Amino acid sequence: MIRTITALLFAATLILSFGVGTPARASDSIEVIFETHAEIIIKGSRRTITPAIEAFRDSGLPEAQIVLETWRAKDLWVRKADNRFFRATTEDRKTYDLLDIVTGEALGRAAKKELRQIKPNSGVRGLISAALVRFQLSDPDPEVRRSSLAAIQRDPAPSHLAALEASIDKEDDPGLKAEKRRLAGLLTIQFAEAPETRVAAIRAVSSDLGIDVRAALNPILATRIGVYTAAPEGNVAARLTIGSDIGADEAYALLVAQGAAAPIPDEEKKAALAEHIDGGMVGGVPVASLTDPAARDRAYARLAAAGRVPPSPTAEERDAAIAAHRFYAVYEEPNPAVTDAASEALESIGTMVRSYEVLDLSLDALSLASIYFLAAIGLAITFGVMRVINMAHGEFIMMGAYTGFVVQQLIPSYTISILVALPLAFAITFAAGVTLERLVIRWLYDRPLETLLATFGVSIALQQIAKNIFGTQARPLTSPEWLDGAWDINPIVSISWIRVAIFVLSVVFLLFLLFVLNRTRLGLEVRAVTQNPRMAASMGINPDYIRMMTFGLGSGIAGIAGVAIGLFAKVTSGLGQDYIVQSFMTVVVGGVGNLWGVLAGAGLIGILQKGIEALNPSNTLAAQTYMIIFIIIFIQFRPKGMFALKGRAAGD
Amino acid sequence: MTRRRVPFVVRNPSVLVFLGLLAAFTLGVTVLSEATGIGLISTSMVKTLGKTLCFCLIAVAMDLVWGYCGILSLGHFAFFGLGGYMIGMWLMYARTEMIVVEALAAQPIPPTDAEIEAAIGNQIFGVVGGSEIPAIWMFADSLVIQLALVVLVPGLLALVFGWLAFRSRVTGVYLSILTQAMTLALALYLFQNDSGLRGNNGLSGLQNIPGFEQTPQSTISIAFLWASAAALGLGYLLIAWITSGKFGNVIRGIRDDEARVRFLGYNVEAYKLVVFTLTAVLAAIAGALYYPQAGIINPAEIAPIASIYLAVWVAIGGRGRLYGAVIGAAVVSLASSWFTGGQAPDIPLGFYTISWVDWWQVLLGLGFVLVTLFAPKGLGGLVDRLVRR
Amino acid sequence: MTTDTLLEVSGVSVSFDGFKAINDLSFSIGEAEMRAVIGPNGAGKTTFMDIITGKTRPDSGDILWGEPTRSLLKLSESQIAQLGIGRKFQRPTVFEDQSVADNIMMSLKAHRQPWSVLFHKFTQDDGQRIREIAEEVLLVDHLERSAGDLSHGQKQWLEIGMLLAQDPRLLLVDEPAAGMTLEERNHTTDLLREAAKTRAVIVVEHDMDFVRKLDCRVTVLHEGSVLAEGTIDHVTSDQTVIDVYLGR
């Protein structure tokens, strides 16, 4: 007996598998399915339709997909006479051309009243869609497979799990195969029946940083607050303490939901009191004394006792009611093994996330530091050599940024315009710096504080001129496409290419300046003037020339920094002001006359600012405040900066 | 040697001249104001003049700390603003309380203290999405305490900051940058919504003085003009007295050669701290008088640029001479408000029209460069030359 | 060491960026003693003064002062000055914007705290003291002149006058005779010798003739340590000193 059944099944399997290979017969099979399930298809009820959909889905026929899609698109018609199914088109809405569902072959005409359109409701359509997923997941086109994966990821449903798992083995694209495995794991975590399967799936993702993994795990740990008089039931997460874990009001609200007496809000009490004022008295309490909350409670209690207002539980009653109950956070997920595994996995993911966030933060700090370095290095050079602070340095940065803007108006290609703007900005601000030095600063070398003020005058004039020329609105400086987007190292660590470029730029400048200062004649003379101007002059170095060149160099670098900053910040006339104080801080913290000092200062300030921001991410203003306070305190310990000149060379 | 025994005002006739001119000015404005009915000077002009007197007071303080003691502070407007905030807290709180109490009194049930407080909190902090009254407003209902805080808060800040800065021998441009950083930190802090001082909305409605709702603004403006003039007069007198004595010699010594003063046995840091803190307090008083006349205070007023302008006023007026500071502050601030207020006539050049609103800043900036280069003694130096002639 | 030692510097070293400016230097001076310190350029004379007056902190060693003895290492420049150590700089540093009288007045021995200075009342006695000091340094006719208008020699004297006005127990005088005429030098010599009758005076000087006139013990510094000590004749006949001065 058993043997015969096995033999029959084997034969059936053979027939089926042959059927797959021969379209002529497949069409027959579709027909057969329609025939078998005609009744429930026509009825179209969500509760009874499943066998029909499954029959198509499991038929293994490629045409089944077309049938299901047609059905879902409400394009399926049935001829009342013989319950045959067709697609139908019409021109006059009276007579319809009947077409074969799969091939589109014309199969005759029929009047409208002979036909019935199958209009699946949304529930049925959902079931059809789920069934279609299986076809899409094994569609020959990898793009279709990919987009269907994405669709599942967007809106996962339990029904996807089986389809997904079934498609994994047949997947031949290794990337898609891994993605399918991963998604199947996530679906298993959420929808599988057996707890062991889910636990295993959870363990498998405990080092996956994807946000979707956390999104799948977090709902497992969702809790509700349960109120119990005795031992709690269910999968308890923790007992809640009144006052710290849960507020008394919130706790009492839960009791109210269970039937405890609802408290009357103060506003309503007050309105009720106002309604019952009677000759300057409410419930025997004079109205004038109702400025005292206790008097109000007394008056209300009297009114309630007289039955004129609904009673409100007193504070003592509330406390007693709360004390009589225990409050627990209870997992919605009943199985403790699953919740334990989920919390373990989340914890290990959390640890990884935090360490990667530190890395991400360090990259942020590094990029901020390189911006400050670029902004401050020119200032440091001029300050180091001449001991004067150039308050217009920020405006040179602004000039550089506007140079970039103007060049972009003239040259349409962003790549070329940036390449033109960088040297042009250098040239323009170099010239501006030399002009400023020749006209103003050189007359004030023995009065450093007045240089600070005079250059401030230049600064406000330049700002206003920029405003008059370019207006007050922010001008965009667009980066070339190859700098768009970010370098995503993993789901947590990413850094925009612009910042990478600025980092590279500042490294280039560091190397360039190291070369100029340490390996060239100009650098030697600059260092000589920095350390001992009088001695340098007596050795035949022309300090005037050196100062002019240094000032030009420092200003020129500011111009280049301006182009770089303009790529990610809005270019306005106040652009320089946003960076000038940080640049000063960088120089002050680092110490003058030393490139490494500026580097260290920029690094310290970048790290500090990002670090403080990370501690209080919602408030970047506070972060800057604390950073400046930190710097003021830092100056206490290193008044001359981190890399100060010592001894007699310090000139104090 | 006996010349040193005579009272210092006699030794310094310029002080008497200044006080006389100040009194005449105040009287003249009063007589010509709307308060007396003559109305040649509008109430808003009276307020502008009163505010200018406050600027003169902070400029005199700046002259003491910079012109005499050599500390180029770029932070005195922070103290000015803090003084304004301290008095502004009372003005705003007391007035809101009055309005709230009046509104709640109309209800059948008299309000509890908590209700009044909640309503005040809502009124004041609704704009920053809060209703709790922050702890720093603890004393805002007491005029006396807030007046004390006008002096104490900026004084304490100056004391702590100065102690830190001077103790570590930060001098020259470094010190200037550090004071600027302090100002920036304070301004950024106040810009936050949860600073407890209404973020960038600042405090407003300060021109309404609680208890004087019925008094017209023309009278109030004259009262503040007198108060500002009195504060300026007293501040001027105080600083003139300080600088004319041995203390003045010591701080000028510190300005010129700090190390030498140290080797004479003077604790230079202590002197700087005294001067810094004293001038901070004077700046705060000037601010406390200024903002009720301005009507509104917000963190932008504290931005570092304001303090730099203060240095510009004093430099243009002439450092190391008090009347110079007064002249600088008055001339530059009045000219600025005239030019940027749109009253100054534009100059049409045919191809381009010079609008003063746009070009005044440029003129001021370049003018300032020229003064620094060619007239380091400022406008006060011109006065000196005239007097000597 | 005798019991009336006023200042004792023991085993002091200091270095700047690896360069040893002062190397294990020991030195002492008693009350009412004059001492000349000589040495070639870079011998550490100025640094030696910087260390005593608190401008430079030594890396090691100790400086003891007075009776009962106390260490100067932890004190600030102004505290050291208030203990009674006055210093005259190599370059004359007077307050050029202020009058000669004001310069001396600021130096007069008095309370140095800001509060008492603020309420300082100028007394007849102060006037008297200023006049006396001005007479000693020959500036009595210039009291109301701005210190910046004085000649170089007068500025030197004014600085010595300011030193005397402080009434210190130890005077540190750096090249007092630089830029003076012969006549002015002689007066300077007299001033210093007069001062040394009641207090300790350390004179740093290049000029051998001037040192000879001072007629006191001489300490020779070389490369941050004491090379020789004794009378002027003793040290000038010392072969190592001659080597140092004349070159090897």
Coordinates of N, CA and C in Angstrom, one line a residue, chain B residues 81-245:
Chain B
G81 N 26.6 94.5 29.4 CA 25.4 93.7 29.1 C 24.9 92.9 30.3
L82 N 25.8 92.4 31.1 CA 25.4 91.7 32.3 C 24.7 92.6 33.3
G83 N 25.2 93.8 33.4 CA 24.5 94.8 34.3 C 23.1 95.0 33.7
G84 N 23.0 95.1 32.4 CA 21.6 95.3 31.8 C 20.7 94.1 32.1
Y85 N 21.3 92.9 32.0 CA 20.5 91.7 32.2 C 20.0 91.7 33.6
M86 N 20.9 92.0 34.6 CA 20.5 92.0 36.0 C 19.3 92.9 36.3
I87 N 19.4 94.1 35.8 CA 18.3 95.0 36.1 C 17.1 94.6 35.2
G88 N 17.3 94.2 34.0 CA 16.3 93.7 33.1 C 15.4 92.6 33.7
M89 N 16.1 91.7 34.4 CA 15.3 90.6 35.1 C 14.3 91.2 36.0
W90 N 14.7 92.2 36.8 CA 13.7 92.7 37.7 C 12.6 93.4 36.9
L91 N 13.0 94.3 36.0 CA 12.0 95.1 35.2 C 11.0 94.1 34.6
M92 N 11.5 93.1 33.9 CA 10.6 92.2 33.2 C 9.7 91.4 34.2
Y93 N 10.3 90.9 35.3 CA 9.6 90.0 36.2 C 8.5 90.9 36.9
A94 N 8.9 92.0 37.4 CA 8.0 92.8 38.2 C 6.8 93.2 37.4
R95 N 7.1 93.6 36.1 CA 6.0 94.1 35.3 C 5.1 92.9 34.9
T96 N 5.7 91.8 34.5 CA 4.9 90.6 34.2 C 4.0 90.2 35.3
E97 N 4.6 90.2 36.5 CA 3.9 89.8 37.7 C 2.7 90.7 37.9
M98 N 2.9 92.0 37.7 CA 1.8 93.0 37.8 C 0.7 92.6 36.8
I99 N 1.1 92.4 35.6 CA 0.0 92.1 34.5 C -0.7 90.8 34.9
V100 N 0.1 89.8 35.3 CA -0.5 88.5 35.6 C -1.5 88.6 36.8
V101 N -1.0 89.2 37.8 CA -1.9 89.4 39.0 C -3.2 90.1 38.6
E102 N -3.0 91.1 37.8 CA -4.2 91.8 37.4 C -5.2 90.9 36.6
A103 N -4.6 90.1 35.7 CA -5.4 89.2 34.9 C -6.1 88.1 35.7
L104 N -5.3 87.6 36.7 CA -5.9 86.5 37.5 C -6.9 87.0 38.5
A105 N -6.8 88.3 38.9 CA -7.7 88.8 39.9 C -9.1 88.9 39.3
A106 N -9.2 88.9 38.0 CA -10.5 88.9 37.4 C -11.3 87.6 37.5
Q107 N -10.6 86.5 37.8 CA -11.2 85.2 38.0 C -12.0 85.1 39.3
P108 N -13.0 84.3 39.4 CA -13.8 84.2 40.6 C -13.0 83.6 41.8
I109 N -12.1 82.7 41.5 CA -11.3 82.1 42.6 C -9.9 82.8 42.6
P110 N -9.5 83.4 43.7 CA -8.2 84.1 43.7 C -7.1 83.1 43.5
P111 N -6.0 83.5 42.8 CA -4.9 82.6 42.4 C -4.0 82.2 43.6
T112 N -3.5 81.0 43.5 CA -2.5 80.6 44.5 C -1.1 81.2 44.0
D113 N -0.1 81.1 44.9 CA 1.2 81.6 44.6 C 1.7 80.8 43.4
A114 N 1.5 79.5 43.5 CA 2.0 78.6 42.4 C 1.4 79.0 41.1
E115 N 0.1 79.3 41.1 CA -0.5 79.7 39.8 C 0.0 81.0 39.3
I116 N 0.3 81.9 40.2 CA 0.9 83.2 39.7 C 2.2 82.9 39.1
E117 N 3.0 82.1 39.8 CA 4.4 81.8 39.3 C 4.3 81.1 38.0
A118 N 3.4 80.2 37.8 CA 3.3 79.4 36.6 C 2.9 80.4 35.4
A119 N 2.0 81.3 35.8 CA 1.5 82.3 34.7 C 2.7 83.2 34.3
I120 N 3.4 83.6 35.3 CA 4.6 84.5 35.0 C 5.6 83.7 34.1
G121 N 5.9 82.5 34.6 CA 6.8 81.7 33.8 C 6.3 81.5 32.4
N122 N 5.1 81.3 32.2 CA 4.5 81.1 30.9 C 4.7 82.3 30.0
Q123 N 4.4 83.5 30.7 CA 4.5 84.8 30.0 C 5.9 85.0 29.5
I124 N 6.9 84.8 30.5 CA 8.3 85.2 30.2 C 8.9 84.2 29.3
F125 N 8.7 82.9 29.6 CA 9.5 81.9 29.0 C 8.8 81.1 27.9
G126 N 7.5 81.5 27.6 CA 6.8 80.9 26.5 C 7.6 80.9 25.2
V127 N 8.3 82.0 24.9 CA 9.0 82.2 23.6 C 10.1 81.2 23.5
V128 N 10.7 80.7 24.6 CA 11.7 79.7 24.5 C 11.2 78.3 24.8
G129 N 9.9 78.2 24.8 CA 9.3 76.9 25.0 C 9.4 76.3 26.4
G130 N 9.4 77.2 27.3 CA 9.4 76.8 28.7 C 8.3 77.5 29.5
S131 N 8.1 77.1 30.8 CA 7.2 77.8 31.6 C 7.8 77.8 33.0
E132 N 8.8 77.0 33.3 CA 9.4 77.0 34.6 C 10.3 78.3 34.7
I133 N 10.2 78.9 35.9 CA 11.1 80.0 36.1 C 12.5 79.5 36.6
P134 N 13.6 79.7 35.9 CA 14.9 79.2 36.2 C 15.3 79.7 37.6
A135 N 16.3 78.9 38.2 CA 16.7 79.3 39.5 C 17.4 80.7 39.6
I136 N 18.0 81.1 38.4 CA 18.7 82.3 38.5 C 17.7 83.5 38.6
W137 N 16.5 83.3 38.4 CA 15.5 84.3 38.6 C 15.0 84.4 40.0
M138 N 15.6 83.6 40.9 CA 15.2 83.5 42.3 C 14.9 84.8 42.9
F139 N 15.8 85.8 42.7 CA 15.6 87.1 43.4 C 15.0 88.2 42.5
A140 N 14.4 87.7 41.3 CA 14.0 88.7 40.3 C 12.9 89.6 40.8
D141 N 12.2 89.2 41.9 CA 11.1 90.0 42.3 C 11.6 91.1 43.3
S142 N 12.9 91.1 43.6 CA 13.4 92.0 44.6 C 14.3 93.0 43.9
L143 N 13.8 94.3 43.8 CA 14.6 95.3 43.2 C 16.0 95.5 43.9
V144 N 15.9 95.5 45.2 CA 17.2 95.7 46.0 C 18.2 94.6 45.6
I145 N 17.8 93.4 45.6 CA 18.7 92.3 45.4 C 19.2 92.4 43.9
Q146 N 18.3 92.6 43.0 CA 18.8 92.7 41.6 C 19.7 93.9 41.4
L147 N 19.5 95.0 42.1 CA 20.4 96.1 42.0 C 21.8 95.7 42.6
A148 N 21.8 95.0 43.7 CA 23.0 94.5 44.2 C 23.7 93.6 43.2
L149 N 22.9 92.8 42.5 CA 23.5 91.8 41.5 C 24.1 92.5 40.3
V150 N 23.5 93.7 40.0 CA 24.1 94.5 38.9 C 25.6 94.7 39.2
V151 N 25.9 94.9 40.4 CA 27.3 95.2 40.8 C 28.0 93.8 41.0
L152 N 27.3 92.9 41.7 CA 28.0 91.7 42.2 C 28.3 90.7 41.1
V153 N 27.4 90.5 40.2 CA 27.6 89.4 39.1 C 28.8 89.8 38.2
P154 N 28.7 91.0 37.6 CA 29.8 91.4 36.7 C 31.1 91.5 37.5
G155 N 31.0 92.1 38.7 CA 32.2 92.3 39.6 C 32.8 90.9 39.9
L156 N 32.0 89.9 40.2 CA 32.6 88.6 40.5 C 33.2 88.0 39.3
L157 N 32.5 88.1 38.2 CA 33.0 87.5 36.9 C 34.4 88.2 36.6
A158 N 34.4 89.5 36.7 CA 35.7 90.2 36.4 C 36.8 89.8 37.4
L159 N 36.4 89.6 38.7 CA 37.3 89.2 39.7 C 37.9 87.8 39.4
V160 N 37.1 86.9 39.1 CA 37.5 85.5 38.8 C 38.4 85.4 37.6
F161 N 37.8 86.1 36.5 CA 38.5 86.0 35.2 C 39.9 86.8 35.4
G162 N 39.8 87.9 36.0 CA 41.0 88.7 36.1 C 42.1 88.0 37.0
W163 N 41.6 87.4 38.0 CA 42.5 86.6 38.9 C 43.2 85.6 38.1
L164 N 42.4 84.8 37.3 CA 43.0 83.7 36.5 C 44.0 84.3 35.5
A165 N 43.6 85.3 34.8 CA 44.4 85.9 33.7 C 45.6 86.5 34.2
F166 N 45.5 87.4 35.2 CA 46.7 88.2 35.6 C 47.7 87.3 36.4
R167 N 47.1 86.3 37.2 CA 47.9 85.4 37.9 C 48.9 84.7 37.0
S168 N 48.4 84.3 35.9 CA 49.3 83.5 35.0 C 50.1 84.5 34.1
R169 N 50.1 85.8 34.4 CA 50.9 86.8 33.7 C 50.6 86.8 32.2
V170 N 49.4 86.7 31.9 CA 49.0 86.9 30.5 C 48.9 88.4 30.2
T171 N 49.7 88.8 29.2 CA 49.7 90.3 29.0 C 49.5 90.6 27.5
G172 N 49.4 91.8 27.2 CA 49.5 92.3 25.8 C 48.3 91.7 24.9
V173 N 48.7 91.4 23.7 CA 47.6 90.9 22.8 C 47.0 89.6 23.3
Y174 N 47.8 88.8 24.0 CA 47.3 87.5 24.5 C 46.1 87.8 25.4
L175 N 46.3 88.8 26.3 CA 45.3 89.2 27.3 C 44.0 89.7 26.5
S176 N 44.3 90.5 25.5 CA 43.1 91.0 24.7 C 42.3 89.9 24.1
I177 N 43.0 88.9 23.5 CA 42.4 87.8 22.9 C 41.6 87.0 23.9
L178 N 42.2 86.9 25.1 CA 41.5 86.1 26.2 C 40.3 86.8 26.6
T179 N 40.3 88.1 26.8 CA 39.1 88.8 27.2 C 38.0 88.7 26.1
Q180 N 38.5 88.7 24.8 CA 37.6 88.6 23.8 C 36.9 87.2 23.8
A181 N 37.7 86.2 24.1 CA 37.2 84.8 24.2 C 36.1 84.7 25.4
M182 N 36.4 85.4 26.5 CA 35.5 85.4 27.6 C 34.1 86.0 27.1
T183 N 34.2 87.1 26.4 CA 33.0 87.8 25.9 C 32.2 86.8 25.0
L184 N 33.0 86.2 24.1 CA 32.3 85.3 23.1 C 31.7 84.2 23.9
A185 N 32.4 83.6 24.9 CA 31.8 82.5 25.6 C 30.5 82.9 26.3
L186 N 30.5 84.1 26.9 CA 29.3 84.6 27.6 C 28.2 84.8 26.6
A187 N 28.5 85.4 25.4 CA 27.5 85.7 24.4 C 26.9 84.4 23.9
L188 N 27.7 83.4 23.6 CA 27.3 82.1 23.1 C 26.4 81.5 24.1
Y189 N 26.8 81.6 25.4 CA 26.0 80.9 26.5 C 24.6 81.6 26.5
L190 N 24.6 82.9 26.4 CA 23.3 83.6 26.5 C 22.4 83.3 25.3
F191 N 23.1 83.0 24.2 CA 22.3 82.7 23.0 C 21.5 81.4 23.1
Q192 N 21.9 80.5 24.0 CA 21.1 79.3 24.1 C 19.7 79.6 24.7
N193 N 18.8 78.8 24.3 CA 17.4 78.9 24.8 C 17.3 78.5 26.3
D194 N 18.2 77.5 26.7 CA 18.1 77.1 28.1 C 19.1 77.8 29.0
S195 N 19.5 79.0 28.5 CA 20.4 79.8 29.4 C 19.6 80.3 30.6
G196 N 18.3 80.3 30.5 CA 17.5 80.9 31.6 C 17.3 82.4 31.3
L197 N 17.8 83.0 30.3 CA 17.6 84.4 30.0 C 17.0 84.6 28.6
R198 N 16.2 83.7 28.2 CA 15.4 83.8 27.0 C 16.2 83.8 25.7
G199 N 17.3 83.1 25.7 CA 18.1 82.9 24.5 C 18.2 84.2 23.7
N200 N 18.1 84.0 22.4 CA 18.4 85.2 21.5 C 17.2 86.2 21.5
N201 N 16.1 85.8 22.2 CA 15.0 86.8 22.4 C 15.4 87.9 23.3
G202 N 16.3 87.6 24.3 CA 16.7 88.6 25.3 C 15.5 89.0 26.1
L203 N 15.7 90.1 26.8 CA 14.7 90.6 27.7 C 14.1 91.9 27.0
S204 N 12.8 92.0 27.1 CA 12.2 93.1 26.4 C 11.2 93.9 27.2
G205 N 10.7 95.0 26.7 CA 9.7 95.8 27.5 C 10.4 96.5 28.7
L206 N 11.7 96.7 28.6 CA 12.4 97.2 29.8 C 12.1 98.7 30.0
Q207 N 11.5 99.4 28.9 CA 11.3 100.8 29.1 C 10.1 101.1 30.0
N208 N 9.3 100.0 30.3 CA 8.2 100.2 31.2 C 8.6 99.9 32.6
I209 N 8.6 100.9 33.4 CA 9.2 100.8 34.8 C 8.0 100.4 35.7
P210 N 8.1 99.3 36.4 CA 7.0 98.8 37.2 C 6.8 99.9 38.3
G211 N 5.5 100.2 38.6 CA 5.2 101.2 39.6 C 5.1 102.6 39.0
F212 N 5.5 102.8 37.7 CA 5.4 104.1 37.1 C 4.6 104.0 35.8
E213 N 3.6 103.1 35.8 CA 2.8 102.9 34.6 C 2.2 104.2 34.1
Q214 N 1.8 105.0 35.0 CA 1.0 106.2 34.7 C 2.0 107.3 34.2
T215 N 3.3 107.2 34.6 CA 4.2 108.3 34.2 C 4.5 108.2 32.7
P216 N 4.4 109.3 32.0 CA 4.7 109.3 30.6 C 6.1 109.0 30.3
Q217 N 6.4 108.4 29.2 CA 7.8 108.1 28.8 C 8.7 109.4 28.7
S218 N 8.0 110.5 28.4 CA 8.8 111.7 28.3 C 9.5 112.1 29.7
T219 N 8.7 111.8 30.7 CA 9.2 112.1 32.1 C 10.2 111.0 32.5
I220 N 9.9 109.8 32.2 CA 10.8 108.7 32.5 C 12.1 108.9 31.8
S221 N 12.1 109.3 30.6 CA 13.3 109.5 29.8 C 14.2 110.6 30.5
I222 N 13.5 111.6 31.0 CA 14.3 112.7 31.6 C 14.9 112.2 32.9
A223 N 14.2 111.3 33.7 CA 14.7 110.8 34.9 C 15.9 110.0 34.6
F224 N 15.8 109.1 33.5 CA 17.0 108.3 33.2 C 18.2 109.2 32.7
L225 N 17.8 110.2 32.0 CA 18.9 111.1 31.6 C 19.7 111.7 32.8
W226 N 18.9 112.1 33.8 CA 19.5 112.6 35.0 C 20.4 111.5 35.7
A227 N 19.8 110.3 35.8 CA 20.5 109.3 36.4 C 21.8 108.9 35.7
S228 N 21.7 108.9 34.4 CA 22.9 108.6 33.6 C 23.9 109.7 33.7
A229 N 23.5 110.9 33.7 CA 24.4 112.1 33.9 C 25.0 112.0 35.3
A230 N 24.2 111.7 36.3 CA 24.8 111.6 37.6 C 25.8 110.5 37.7
A231 N 25.5 109.3 37.1 CA 26.4 108.2 37.1 C 27.7 108.6 36.4
L232 N 27.6 109.2 35.3 CA 28.8 109.6 34.5 C 29.6 110.6 35.3
G233 N 28.9 111.6 35.9 CA 29.6 112.6 36.7 C 30.4 112.0 37.8
L234 N 29.7 111.1 38.6 CA 30.4 110.4 39.7 C 31.5 109.5 39.2
G235 N 31.2 108.8 38.2 CA 32.2 107.9 37.7 C 33.5 108.6 37.2
Y236 N 33.2 109.7 36.5 CA 34.3 110.6 36.0 C 35.1 111.1 37.2
L237 N 34.4 111.6 38.2 CA 35.0 112.1 39.4 C 35.9 111.1 40.1
L238 N 35.3 109.9 40.2 CA 36.0 108.8 40.9 C 37.3 108.4 40.1
I239 N 37.2 108.3 38.8 CA 38.3 107.9 38.1 C 39.4 109.0 38.0
A240 N 38.9 110.2 37.9 CA 39.8 111.4 38.0 C 40.6 111.4 39.3
W241 N 39.9 111.1 40.4 CA 40.5 111.1 41.7 C 41.5 109.9 41.8
I242 N 41.1 108.8 41.3 CA 42.0 107.6 41.4 C 43.3 107.9 40.6
T243 N 43.1 108.4 39.4 CA 44.3 108.6 38.5 C 45.2 109.7 38.9
S244 N 44.6 110.6 39.7 CA 45.5 111.8 40.1 C 46.4 111.5 41.3
G245 N 46.1 110.4 42.0 CA 46.9 110.1 43.2 C 48.0 109.2 42.9

